[in-house]
Amino acid sequence: MEAFHGRLTRDGIRIHQKDDYAGMHRAGDLAARILDDIADHVVPGATTAELDERITAMVEAAGATSATIGYRGYQHASCISVNHVVCHGIPSTKVLKDGDILNIDVTVIVDGWFGDTSRMFVAGHLGRKAERLIEVTHDALMIGIEAVRPGNTFGDIGHAIQTYVEAQRMSVVRDFCGHGLGQVFHAPPNVLHYGRPGTGPVLEEGMFFTIEPMVNLGRPETKVLSDDWTAVTRDKSLSAQFEHSVGVTSDGAEIFTLSPAGRFHPTWR
Ligand code: MF3
Ligand code: CO
Ligand code: CO
């Protein structure tokens, strides 16, 4: 008989138990430490494939497993999305140049638990518009996390993010969303980064999910390239994304993917 792992809500969202938070912290911590390490290697002249190789080596050295290698045919330990790439950029021999901004997204499995996080990096000098985009996207994630507490709804999270981003005259991507996770990679619910207050499932203690807003300087529309992965902005405007894995507590949120080195925020340098 299978071990008992909490109940499912009517929306199919798993309610985890007290001990499960520790498993999520171990997985989230590794994913965050890998991104802390990679920061110093994001420089003009590096290729995204080199960065991905380093990430693969770190996952292996930790005795963990990459959740993305072999996932729906994906073959890399990270997604690296440069400039107008919105998400799911495939590591390649493309060389980073001064001023490029990139999201690096890593998901690891530690003792069966999934840790999923991404943040923005810059190769060389950060331009004014890119800096503003990155700051707004980071703040959008944190504003979303502030809306996480029992009794609020998933629509409250999306509304908080959308309202903030649009007030900055930027746009929220609609084509990709956050997701439940835990002992699986992508579980219910879809965590939308836009929405209306009071709509969607009600948050309960024990729910684990990601919030991972993608924000564009231009219009929100995306398209997927012929490699079937790389999503880009249709208008070729710059795009940014930050992602945390979080758990609902009795009175708020616990972030599983905090940066041990304090390097999550774009002003780490
Ligand atoms: N880590 C991504 C997410 O935030 C998913 C990447 S799936 C991959 O959900 F196959 F593209 F790696
Ligand atoms: Co995710
Ligand atoms: Co991710």
Short mmCIF file of C-alpha atoms and ligand atoms in Angstrom, two decimals:
data_model
loop_
_atom_site.label_atom_id
_atom_site.label_comp_id
_atom_site.label_asym_id
_atom_site.label_seq_id
_atom_site.Cartn_x
_atom_site.Cartn_y
_atom_site.Cartn_z
CA MET A 1 0.00 0.00 0.00
CA GLU A 2 1.17 3.49 -0.83
CA ALA A 3 2.27 5.88 1.91
CA PHE A 4 -0.30 8.49 2.90
CA HIS A 5 0.59 11.92 1.55
CA GLY A 6 -2.25 14.15 2.58
CA ARG A 7 -5.55 14.73 0.80
CA LEU A 8 -6.62 16.30 -2.49
CA THR A 9 -9.02 19.25 -2.65
CA ARG A 10 -12.04 19.19 -4.97
CA ASP A 11 -9.82 21.00 -7.52
CA GLY A 12 -7.26 18.19 -7.32
CA ILE A 13 -4.75 20.26 -5.35
CA ARG A 14 -2.68 18.24 -2.90
CA ILE A 15 -2.69 19.29 0.75
CA HIS A 16 0.71 18.35 2.11
CA GLN A 17 1.66 17.53 5.66
CA LYS A 18 3.98 19.25 8.15
CA ASP A 19 6.98 16.98 7.42
CA ASP A 20 6.71 17.59 3.68
CA TYR A 21 7.89 21.21 4.04
CA ALA A 22 11.38 19.97 5.02
CA GLY A 23 11.63 17.90 1.83
CA MET A 24 10.66 20.92 -0.26
CA HIS A 25 13.24 23.06 1.53
CA ARG A 26 16.02 20.59 0.70
CA ALA A 27 15.08 20.54 -2.99
CA GLY A 28 14.46 24.29 -3.20
CA ASP A 29 17.72 25.05 -1.44
CA LEU A 30 19.74 23.03 -3.95
CA ALA A 31 18.07 24.72 -6.93
CA ALA A 32 18.75 28.14 -5.39
CA ARG A 33 22.39 27.28 -4.59
CA ILE A 34 22.94 26.22 -8.19
CA LEU A 35 21.70 29.62 -9.40
CA ASP A 36 23.87 31.38 -6.79
CA ASP A 37 26.89 29.54 -8.20
CA ILE A 38 26.12 30.22 -11.85
CA ALA A 39 25.88 34.00 -11.32
CA ASP A 40 29.65 34.55 -11.55
CA HIS A 41 29.80 32.57 -14.81
CA VAL A 42 27.28 34.68 -16.69
CA VAL A 43 29.70 36.87 -18.62
CA PRO A 44 30.03 38.10 -22.20
CA GLY A 45 31.74 35.36 -24.25
CA ALA A 46 30.20 32.46 -22.33
CA THR A 47 27.74 30.19 -24.13
CA THR A 48 24.44 29.09 -22.64
CA ALA A 49 25.50 25.46 -23.26
CA GLU A 50 28.54 25.99 -21.01
CA LEU A 51 26.31 27.36 -18.27
CA ASP A 52 23.98 24.37 -18.64
CA GLU A 53 26.92 21.92 -18.43
CA ARG A 54 27.98 23.52 -15.17
CA ILE A 55 24.42 23.20 -13.85
CA THR A 56 24.28 19.53 -14.86
CA ALA A 57 27.57 18.90 -13.02
CA MET A 58 26.27 20.61 -9.86
CA VAL A 59 23.07 18.56 -9.86
CA GLU A 60 25.13 15.38 -10.18
CA ALA A 61 27.67 16.44 -7.52
CA ALA A 62 24.79 16.97 -5.09
CA GLY A 63 23.53 13.43 -5.75
CA ALA A 64 20.28 14.92 -7.03
CA THR A 65 18.36 14.46 -10.30
CA SER A 66 17.44 17.03 -12.95
CA ALA A 67 13.68 17.19 -13.40
CA THR A 68 13.98 18.61 -16.91
CA ILE A 69 16.36 16.09 -18.55
CA GLY A 70 14.00 13.64 -20.24
CA TYR A 71 10.90 15.71 -19.44
CA ARG A 72 8.73 15.54 -22.59
CA GLY A 73 11.90 14.99 -24.60
CA TYR A 74 13.75 18.01 -23.17
CA GLN A 75 17.49 17.24 -22.93
CA HIS A 76 18.99 19.86 -20.61
CA ALA A 77 19.25 20.61 -16.88
CA SER A 78 18.18 24.22 -17.38
CA CYS A 79 16.19 26.53 -19.59
CA ILE A 80 18.13 29.66 -20.52
CA SER A 81 16.03 32.41 -22.05
CA VAL A 82 17.96 35.36 -23.50
CA ASN A 83 16.51 38.85 -24.18
CA HIS A 84 13.22 38.46 -26.12
CA VAL A 85 12.99 34.74 -25.26
CA VAL A 86 10.12 34.47 -22.76
CA CYS A 87 10.84 30.97 -21.42
CA HIS A 88 12.02 27.44 -22.32
CA GLY A 89 15.13 28.71 -24.13
CA ILE A 90 17.33 25.73 -25.05
CA PRO A 91 21.01 25.97 -24.02
CA SER A 92 23.14 26.30 -27.17
CA THR A 93 26.49 27.38 -28.56
CA LYS A 94 25.16 30.93 -28.91
CA VAL A 95 27.66 33.31 -27.27
CA LEU A 96 26.43 35.85 -24.72
CA LYS A 97 27.25 39.47 -25.50
CA ASP A 98 27.54 42.56 -23.32
CA GLY A 99 24.13 43.74 -22.17
CA ASP A 100 22.26 40.46 -22.75
CA ILE A 101 19.72 39.66 -20.03
CA LEU A 102 18.80 36.06 -19.36
CA ASN A 103 16.57 33.92 -17.21
CA ILE A 104 18.04 30.65 -15.96
CA ASP A 105 15.43 28.14 -14.75
CA VAL A 106 16.48 25.03 -12.83
CA THR A 107 14.34 22.22 -11.43
CA VAL A 108 15.92 19.48 -9.30
CA ILE A 109 14.59 16.41 -7.54
CA VAL A 110 15.97 15.67 -4.06
CA ASP A 111 14.66 12.57 -2.26
CA GLY A 112 11.58 12.71 -4.47
CA TRP A 113 10.80 16.40 -3.85
CA PHE A 114 10.91 19.03 -6.63
CA GLY A 115 12.63 22.42 -6.31
CA ASP A 116 11.85 24.81 -9.19
CA THR A 117 13.28 28.34 -9.39
CA SER A 118 14.47 30.87 -11.92
CA ARG A 119 15.92 34.34 -11.84
CA MET A 120 17.43 36.98 -14.11
CA PHE A 121 21.11 37.49 -14.85
CA VAL A 122 22.98 39.99 -17.01
CA ALA A 123 26.11 39.51 -19.10
CA GLY A 124 28.23 42.61 -18.57
CA HIS A 125 26.46 45.96 -18.39
CA LEU A 126 22.78 46.24 -17.62
CA GLY A 127 20.88 48.74 -19.77
CA ARG A 128 18.37 51.16 -18.24
CA LYS A 129 15.24 49.62 -19.80
CA ALA A 130 16.37 46.09 -19.03
CA GLU A 131 17.10 47.03 -15.42
CA ARG A 132 13.62 48.50 -15.03
CA LEU A 133 12.03 45.38 -16.58
CA ILE A 134 13.98 43.10 -14.26
CA GLU A 135 13.06 45.12 -11.17
CA VAL A 136 9.37 45.21 -12.07
CA THR A 137 9.36 41.45 -12.75
CA HIS A 138 11.07 40.67 -9.44
CA ASP A 139 8.67 42.93 -7.56
CA ALA A 140 5.73 41.33 -9.38
CA LEU A 141 6.77 37.90 -8.06
CA MET A 142 7.17 39.19 -4.50
CA ILE A 143 3.81 41.03 -4.67
CA GLY A 144 2.25 37.74 -5.81
CA ILE A 145 3.83 35.91 -2.87
CA GLU A 146 2.46 38.55 -0.49
CA ALA A 147 -1.04 37.52 -1.60
CA VAL A 148 -0.40 33.92 -0.52
CA ARG A 149 -2.31 33.08 2.65
CA PRO A 150 -5.13 30.71 3.62
CA GLY A 151 -8.50 32.12 2.57
CA ASN A 152 -7.17 34.13 -0.38
CA THR A 153 -7.72 32.69 -3.87
CA PHE A 154 -5.41 31.99 -6.79
CA GLY A 155 -7.21 34.81 -8.59
CA ASP A 156 -6.03 37.18 -5.85
CA ILE A 157 -2.41 36.24 -6.64
CA GLY A 158 -2.87 36.79 -10.38
CA HIS A 159 -4.73 40.04 -9.84
CA ALA A 160 -2.02 41.45 -7.56
CA ILE A 161 0.67 40.66 -10.15
CA GLN A 162 -1.28 41.93 -13.16
CA THR A 163 -2.38 45.16 -11.50
CA TYR A 164 1.16 46.01 -10.45
CA VAL A 165 2.80 45.15 -13.81
CA GLU A 166 0.24 47.00 -15.93
CA ALA A 167 0.53 50.10 -13.71
CA GLN A 168 4.23 50.10 -14.72
CA ARG A 169 3.10 50.06 -18.39
CA MET A 170 4.49 46.58 -18.97
CA SER A 171 2.56 43.41 -19.84
CA VAL A 172 2.02 40.00 -18.22
CA VAL A 173 2.43 36.90 -20.40
CA ARG A 174 -0.80 34.85 -20.50
CA ASP A 175 0.47 31.79 -22.40
CA PHE A 176 2.47 30.24 -19.53
CA CYS A 177 1.67 29.90 -15.85
CA GLY A 178 2.93 28.61 -12.51
CA HIS A 179 1.89 25.19 -11.24
CA GLY A 180 1.40 22.98 -8.25
CA LEU A 181 4.47 20.87 -7.39
CA GLY A 182 5.71 18.63 -4.61
CA GLN A 183 6.52 15.02 -5.44
CA VAL A 184 5.51 15.80 -9.03
CA PHE A 185 6.77 18.51 -11.41
CA HIS A 186 3.55 20.00 -12.78
CA ALA A 187 0.37 19.44 -10.75
CA PRO A 188 -2.90 21.34 -10.34
CA PRO A 189 -3.61 24.18 -10.15
CA ASN A 190 -2.51 26.39 -13.03
CA VAL A 191 -1.19 29.48 -11.24
CA LEU A 192 -2.12 32.36 -13.55
CA HIS A 193 -0.24 35.64 -13.29
CA TYR A 194 -3.35 37.66 -14.14
CA GLY A 195 -6.92 37.41 -12.96
CA ARG A 196 -9.81 38.72 -10.92
CA PRO A 197 -9.94 38.95 -7.12
CA GLY A 198 -11.89 36.21 -5.36
CA THR A 199 -11.84 33.81 -8.34
CA GLY A 200 -10.20 30.40 -8.56
CA PRO A 201 -9.49 27.83 -5.85
CA VAL A 202 -9.15 29.01 -2.25
CA LEU A 203 -5.63 28.70 -0.78
CA GLU A 204 -5.16 26.26 2.08
CA GLU A 205 -2.25 25.46 4.36
CA GLY A 206 -0.28 22.56 2.84
CA MET A 207 -0.55 23.65 -0.81
CA PHE A 208 2.81 23.82 -2.65
CA PHE A 209 3.13 25.67 -5.98
CA THR A 210 5.28 27.96 -8.07
CA ILE A 211 4.71 31.58 -8.95
CA GLU A 212 6.73 32.52 -12.03
CA PRO A 213 5.53 35.69 -13.77
CA MET A 214 6.89 36.53 -17.22
CA VAL A 215 6.76 40.26 -17.97
CA ASN A 216 7.31 41.92 -21.37
CA LEU A 217 8.34 45.51 -22.13
CA GLY A 218 5.98 45.36 -25.11
CA ARG A 219 2.90 43.32 -25.86
CA PRO A 220 2.05 40.07 -24.01
CA GLU A 221 1.73 37.75 -27.05
CA THR A 222 4.23 34.94 -27.48
CA LYS A 223 5.00 32.32 -30.10
CA VAL A 224 6.90 29.04 -29.90
CA LEU A 225 9.74 28.56 -32.39
CA SER A 226 10.08 25.51 -34.68
CA ASP A 227 12.24 23.73 -32.07
CA ASP A 228 8.91 23.27 -30.23
CA TRP A 229 10.32 24.76 -26.98
CA THR A 230 11.66 28.31 -27.30
CA ALA A 231 8.91 30.85 -26.56
CA VAL A 232 9.58 34.41 -27.74
CA THR A 233 7.70 37.70 -27.66
CA ARG A 234 5.83 38.20 -30.94
CA ASP A 235 6.87 41.87 -31.04
CA LYS A 236 10.51 40.96 -30.14
CA SER A 237 10.36 43.13 -27.00
CA LEU A 238 12.50 42.19 -23.98
CA SER A 239 11.03 39.71 -21.51
CA ALA A 240 11.96 38.79 -17.94
CA GLN A 241 10.90 36.14 -15.41
CA PHE A 242 11.47 35.19 -11.78
CA GLU A 243 10.23 31.99 -10.13
CA HIS A 244 9.95 30.74 -6.56
CA SER A 245 8.50 27.49 -5.20
CA VAL A 246 6.33 28.29 -2.18
CA GLY A 247 4.20 26.57 0.42
CA VAL A 248 1.09 27.96 2.11
CA THR A 249 1.49 28.19 5.90
CA SER A 250 -1.12 28.89 8.59
CA ASP A 251 -0.76 32.65 8.06
CA GLY A 252 1.14 33.25 4.81
CA ALA A 253 3.80 31.72 2.58
CA GLU A 254 7.07 29.91 3.05
CA ILE A 255 9.55 30.30 0.16
CA PHE A 256 11.43 27.06 -0.55
CA THR A 257 13.86 28.55 -3.10
CA LEU A 258 15.36 31.51 -1.24
CA SER A 259 18.95 32.31 -2.26
CA PRO A 260 21.36 31.23 0.51
CA ALA A 261 23.86 33.84 -0.79
CA GLY A 262 21.25 36.63 -1.02
CA ARG A 263 21.68 36.74 -4.81
CA PHE A 264 18.07 36.38 -5.92
CA HIS A 265 17.35 40.09 -6.22
CA PRO A 266 18.83 41.82 -9.28
CA THR A 267 20.79 44.27 -7.12
CA TRP A 268 22.97 41.46 -5.68
CA ARG A 269 26.08 42.89 -7.33
N1 MF3 B 1 11.13 24.82 -14.95
C1 MF3 B 1 10.07 25.12 -15.87
C2 MF3 B 1 8.90 25.57 -15.04
O1 MF3 B 1 9.06 26.54 -14.35
C3 MF3 B 1 9.70 23.96 -16.73
C4 MF3 B 1 10.73 23.61 -17.71
S1 MF3 B 1 10.26 22.20 -18.56
C5 MF3 B 1 11.50 22.01 -19.67
O2 MF3 B 1 7.87 24.98 -14.96
F1 MF3 B 1 11.33 20.84 -20.14
F2 MF3 B 1 11.43 22.96 -20.55
F3 MF3 B 1 12.66 22.11 -19.04
CO CO B 2 7.86 26.18 -12.67
CO CO B 3 11.01 26.64 -13.51
#
